[in-house]
Amino acid sequence: MSGACPHLPPKPPARPARVSLRRYIKLFRADILSAQPARLYRAWMAEFRTPFFTSYLCNDPELVKTVLKDRPDDFPKSDRVREGLAPLLGNSVFVTNGETWKRQRRIIDPAFEGGRLRDTFPAMWAAGQSAVARLAARADGQPVEIEAETSHAAADVIFRTLFSIPIENEVAAGVFREFKAHQHAQPVLNLWALIPLPKWLPRLHRGEIKRTAREIRALITRLTAERMAEIEAGTAPDDLATKIMTTADPVTGATFDTAEMVDQVAIFFLAGHETSASALAWALYLAAMFPDWQERVADEALREIDPERAEFAVVKRLANARDVFRETLRLYPPVPMMVRETTCPEQFRGRAVAKGAQVVLSPWHQHRHERLWERPDEFDPGRFATENGKAGLRNAYMPFSAGPRVCTGAGFAMVEGPLLLAMILRAYRVELVEGRPAMPVAHLTVRAKDGIWLRIRPRAGGGD
Ligand code: HEM
C-alpha cells in the first residue's frame, strides 16, 4: 500500500481482484476508490457485470475522447443522476441534457469567459486575503483540520464573485451552514444515485436531505429575488450573478427566470465550492509533504505578490503554484469519476456494448494510469515540463472533464486555486502532523477519511 510509504502521496489500497456483488456494494458505499481493483490502473477498459447493470470504465484516451468530445450527445448523463441530485439542484445545468442543457450553457458560459475572469479577480483576491487573515488565529503550530478552512475560503470565493457578498453575510453564512449539514446527510445517497440499483435497496437520510435542500433553496431564492429587483432598479453590482441573469440566450432571446437561476446558483455553490476546497486542502497537504516545493511556491509568491495590489496579471507569474495545483488535481481529482449512459448499441475497443449501459470515465484512474504517466503515483509538479507530462496533459488529464460539457468553472478554478495556494504559503509555513496521515476517500468528491491535518506557522517575510 503506497499510502504507508513516506515518499509517495497517500493512495487508497485497492481491493482484492474478485469480490462478491454484496461485498462490492458494501465497499462502494464506504468509498468508491478502495472499492476498485488495482488492474484499473493498467487497463484500457474494464467491464463490470452485475445482475442489475453493466458498466464500462474507460481509460483509453481515444474512447474517452469519443464519449466526451466527439459524440457527447450520444452519451448523456442518466436520469438517475438527476433524480439523485434533484432535491437540491432541480434542473440545473449539471443534471440537464439535450436542448435544455445547451440553452443553459449558452447563457452561463459568457460569465466565465477569460475576459470576465479579470473582472472577477478582485473578489477572489479579497477572499484570499480574508483566508490569510482568518488563518492567523490558527498559526500557532497546533494541529488544524485544513479542509474546514479551505471549505470556508472556497465558499467565500463563490459568494463574493457571484453575489458580491462575503461569507460573513447572514444569508451566505446560512447557505454555508446548511450545505455542511446537507453534505453530511447526502454523500452516500448521491453515490447510490449513480448506480442503477433496484428501488428496494434502502436509501438513507431521505428526510434530512430534503430538509437541508429546502432550506438552502429558500436562502438562495432570497438572494436571487433580491438581485432580480436590483437589476430592475438599475442598482445591481457587476458580478457573476448579474452577468448571468442579464444574459439573453442568443438563440431564443430568453433570460433565466428566478426559479431557473436558483437551480444554477445551487450548482455553482455545490460544484464550485466543495471541489475547490478539496483541491486546495490536498495542495497544502502535498506542500507540507514536499517542503522543497513548498519553498518554491512561497519564494515565488513573496517575489511576485504585492499584498496591496489585486493585480490579475500576477496569476501568470505564479508558475510554481500553478504546477503544484495542477499536479494536485492529477493525484487528487476532486471529481473522481463521471458517469454517462449509452443511447444506442456501441462498439468499445471491439466489444459490443448494449444500449443503456453505464460508461464510467475516471479521472482518478486515468491520472494514475501506469501506461500513460511515468511514475504515476509520485508527486512531481516538474513533470509538466517533460514530454511525458505534456502528452499526459493532452491525453490523460481531465480534472474538469472535457468537451462541450467541460466544467464551466475550469478557468475560474485555475485562477482561484493557484492564487489562494500562493497567498496562503506566502504568509504561512505548513507542516505534517505526525500520526495523522491523510487518506483519500471518495464520496461525491475526493476528501480525506479523517480530515487533512496540518500545523501552520507564520512565515518570515510574509506577515505584512
Ligand atoms: C478545482 C475545482 C473544480 C473541479 C475539479 C471541477 C470539476 C468538474 C467536473 C469534473 C465536472 C463535470 C462533471 C460531469 O460531467 O459529470 C464539472 C462540471 C461543472 N462545474 Fe466544475 N469543477 C471545479 C470548480 C468549479 C467552479 C469554481 C464552478 C463554478 C463557479 C464550477 C461549476 C461547474 C458546473 C456548472 C458544471 C456543470 C457543467 C455541465 O454539466 O455542463 N466548477 N466540474
Short mmCIF file of N, CA, C and O and ligand atoms in Angstrom, two decimals, residues 77 93-95 101 105 112 158 267-268 271-272 275-276 279 325 329 334-335 338-340 398-401 404-410 412-413 416, ligand 1:
data_model
loop_
_atom_site.label_atom_id
_atom_site.label_comp_id
_atom_site.label_asym_id
_atom_site.label_seq_id
_atom_site.Cartn_x
_atom_site.Cartn_y
_atom_site.Cartn_z
N LYS A 77 -25.94 12.28 -19.53
CA LYS A 77 -25.99 11.86 -18.12
C LYS A 77 -27.30 11.10 -17.91
O LYS A 77 -28.30 11.41 -18.56
N VAL A 93 -27.84 23.11 -14.71
CA VAL A 93 -27.03 22.74 -15.87
C VAL A 93 -26.20 21.47 -15.62
O VAL A 93 -25.83 20.77 -16.56
N PHE A 94 -25.96 21.14 -14.40
CA PHE A 94 -25.17 19.95 -14.06
C PHE A 94 -25.92 18.67 -14.40
O PHE A 94 -25.31 17.64 -14.65
N VAL A 95 -27.24 18.71 -14.36
CA VAL A 95 -28.02 17.48 -14.50
C VAL A 95 -28.89 17.42 -15.75
O VAL A 95 -29.43 16.38 -16.08
N TRP A 101 -30.09 21.73 -21.65
CA TRP A 101 -28.69 21.91 -21.23
C TRP A 101 -27.97 22.90 -22.16
O TRP A 101 -27.27 23.80 -21.69
N ARG A 105 -26.21 26.44 -21.03
CA ARG A 105 -24.77 26.73 -21.22
C ARG A 105 -24.57 28.01 -22.04
O ARG A 105 -23.63 28.76 -21.79
N PHE A 112 -18.20 33.18 -17.58
CA PHE A 112 -16.93 32.56 -17.13
C PHE A 112 -15.82 32.69 -18.16
O PHE A 112 -14.77 32.07 -18.02
N ILE A 158 -16.96 31.94 -3.74
CA ILE A 158 -18.19 31.82 -4.53
C ILE A 158 -19.14 32.98 -4.22
O ILE A 158 -19.69 33.61 -5.13
N ILE A 267 -25.99 24.89 -8.08
CA ILE A 267 -24.88 24.08 -8.61
C ILE A 267 -23.57 24.85 -8.58
O ILE A 267 -22.52 24.27 -8.31
N PHE A 268 -23.60 26.16 -8.80
CA PHE A 268 -22.34 26.91 -8.70
C PHE A 268 -21.78 26.73 -7.30
O PHE A 268 -20.58 26.56 -7.10
N ALA A 271 -20.84 22.74 -6.96
CA ALA A 271 -19.73 22.31 -7.82
C ALA A 271 -18.51 23.17 -7.61
O ALA A 271 -17.39 22.73 -7.77
N GLY A 272 -18.72 24.44 -7.26
CA GLY A 272 -17.60 25.36 -7.21
C GLY A 272 -16.95 25.46 -5.84
O GLY A 272 -15.87 26.00 -5.72
N THR A 275 -15.38 21.25 -4.56
CA THR A 275 -14.27 20.83 -5.41
C THR A 275 -13.01 21.68 -5.13
O THR A 275 -11.94 21.15 -4.89
N SER A 276 -13.18 23.00 -5.18
CA SER A 276 -12.02 23.87 -4.97
C SER A 276 -11.46 23.69 -3.57
O SER A 276 -10.24 23.73 -3.36
N ALA A 279 -9.39 20.48 -3.49
CA ALA A 279 -8.12 20.61 -4.20
C ALA A 279 -7.13 21.46 -3.40
O ALA A 279 -5.94 21.11 -3.28
N PHE A 325 -0.58 23.06 -8.13
CA PHE A 325 -2.03 22.88 -8.12
C PHE A 325 -2.45 21.85 -9.19
O PHE A 325 -3.29 20.99 -8.95
N LEU A 329 -4.34 18.30 -8.72
CA LEU A 329 -5.57 17.86 -9.41
C LEU A 329 -5.36 16.53 -10.13
O LEU A 329 -6.31 15.80 -10.37
N PRO A 334 -10.79 16.24 -7.65
CA PRO A 334 -11.92 16.34 -6.74
C PRO A 334 -13.16 15.58 -7.21
O PRO A 334 -13.92 15.07 -6.40
N VAL A 335 -13.38 15.53 -8.53
CA VAL A 335 -14.47 14.69 -9.05
C VAL A 335 -13.80 13.43 -9.59
O VAL A 335 -13.22 13.43 -10.67
N MET A 338 -16.93 10.17 -13.47
CA MET A 338 -18.13 10.74 -14.09
C MET A 338 -18.88 9.61 -14.79
O MET A 338 -18.25 8.68 -15.30
N VAL A 339 -20.17 9.72 -14.81
CA VAL A 339 -20.96 8.63 -15.38
C VAL A 339 -21.82 9.13 -16.54
O VAL A 339 -22.45 10.19 -16.45
N ARG A 340 -21.83 8.36 -17.62
CA ARG A 340 -22.69 8.63 -18.77
C ARG A 340 -23.45 7.35 -19.10
O ARG A 340 -23.17 6.30 -18.55
N MET A 398 -8.03 15.01 -17.01
CA MET A 398 -9.37 15.58 -17.16
C MET A 398 -10.02 15.92 -15.81
O MET A 398 -11.14 15.52 -15.55
N PRO A 399 -9.33 16.67 -14.96
CA PRO A 399 -9.95 17.00 -13.68
C PRO A 399 -11.23 17.82 -13.85
O PRO A 399 -12.08 17.82 -12.97
N PHE A 400 -11.34 18.51 -14.99
CA PHE A 400 -12.54 19.32 -15.24
C PHE A 400 -13.42 18.69 -16.31
O PHE A 400 -14.24 19.36 -16.91
N SER A 401 -13.23 17.39 -16.59
CA SER A 401 -13.88 16.73 -17.71
C SER A 401 -13.36 17.35 -19.00
O SER A 401 -12.30 17.99 -19.00
N PRO A 404 -17.71 19.61 -24.80
CA PRO A 404 -18.68 20.69 -24.55
C PRO A 404 -19.21 20.71 -23.12
O PRO A 404 -19.66 21.75 -22.63
N ARG A 405 -19.17 19.57 -22.45
CA ARG A 405 -19.71 19.51 -21.09
C ARG A 405 -18.61 19.74 -20.05
O ARG A 405 -18.78 19.42 -18.86
N VAL A 406 -17.49 20.28 -20.48
CA VAL A 406 -16.40 20.57 -19.55
C VAL A 406 -16.90 21.50 -18.45
O VAL A 406 -17.85 22.27 -18.65
N CYS A 407 -16.27 21.42 -17.29
CA CYS A 407 -16.64 22.27 -16.15
C CYS A 407 -16.69 23.74 -16.59
O CYS A 407 -15.72 24.26 -17.13
N THR A 408 -17.80 24.39 -16.29
CA THR A 408 -17.93 25.81 -16.62
C THR A 408 -16.90 26.63 -15.85
O THR A 408 -16.48 27.68 -16.32
N GLY A 409 -16.56 26.16 -14.67
CA GLY A 409 -15.70 26.94 -13.79
C GLY A 409 -14.22 26.57 -13.91
O GLY A 409 -13.42 26.98 -13.06
N ALA A 410 -13.82 25.85 -14.97
CA ALA A 410 -12.43 25.37 -15.06
C ALA A 410 -11.42 26.54 -15.03
O ALA A 410 -10.46 26.52 -14.27
N PHE A 412 -11.92 29.58 -14.02
CA PHE A 412 -12.11 30.23 -12.72
C PHE A 412 -11.30 29.49 -11.65
O PHE A 412 -10.53 30.08 -10.89
N ALA A 413 -11.45 28.16 -11.64
CA ALA A 413 -10.79 27.36 -10.61
C ALA A 413 -9.27 27.38 -10.78
O ALA A 413 -8.53 27.30 -9.78
N GLU A 416 -8.33 30.68 -9.17
CA GLU A 416 -8.57 30.63 -7.73
C GLU A 416 -7.57 29.73 -6.98
O GLU A 416 -6.98 30.16 -5.97
C1 HEM B 1 -10.97 22.55 -8.65
C2 HEM B 1 -12.20 22.92 -8.87
C3 HEM B 1 -13.19 22.21 -9.78
C4 HEM B 1 -13.15 20.95 -10.31
C5 HEM B 1 -12.06 19.89 -10.16
C6 HEM B 1 -14.35 20.78 -11.10
C7 HEM B 1 -14.66 19.62 -11.82
C8 HEM B 1 -15.78 19.47 -12.59
C9 HEM B 1 -16.09 18.30 -13.38
C10 HEM B 1 -15.21 17.05 -13.50
C11 HEM B 1 -17.27 18.50 -13.99
C12 HEM B 1 -18.00 17.53 -14.93
C13 HEM B 1 -18.87 16.58 -14.16
C14 HEM B 1 -19.59 15.59 -15.07
O1 HEM B 1 -19.62 15.77 -16.28
O2 HEM B 1 -20.16 14.63 -14.54
C15 HEM B 1 -17.74 19.80 -13.59
C16 HEM B 1 -18.91 20.36 -14.00
C17 HEM B 1 -19.34 21.61 -13.61
N1 HEM B 1 -18.66 22.50 -12.81
FE1 HEM B 1 -16.83 22.26 -12.03
N2 HEM B 1 -15.09 21.92 -11.02
C18 HEM B 1 -14.41 22.82 -10.24
C19 HEM B 1 -14.80 24.10 -9.93
C20 HEM B 1 -15.95 24.70 -10.40
C21 HEM B 1 -16.32 26.08 -10.15
C22 HEM B 1 -15.47 27.09 -9.37
C23 HEM B 1 -17.55 26.26 -10.72
C24 HEM B 1 -18.42 27.49 -10.77
C25 HEM B 1 -18.25 28.57 -10.14
C26 HEM B 1 -17.94 25.01 -11.32
C27 HEM B 1 -19.12 24.78 -12.00
C28 HEM B 1 -19.45 23.62 -12.68
C29 HEM B 1 -20.68 23.45 -13.42
C30 HEM B 1 -21.80 24.45 -13.54
C31 HEM B 1 -20.62 22.18 -14.00
C32 HEM B 1 -21.66 21.51 -14.89
C33 HEM B 1 -21.31 21.69 -16.35
C34 HEM B 1 -22.20 20.93 -17.31
O3 HEM B 1 -22.64 19.82 -16.99
O4 HEM B 1 -22.45 21.46 -18.40
N3 HEM B 1 -16.95 24.09 -11.11
N4 HEM B 1 -16.81 20.37 -12.74
#
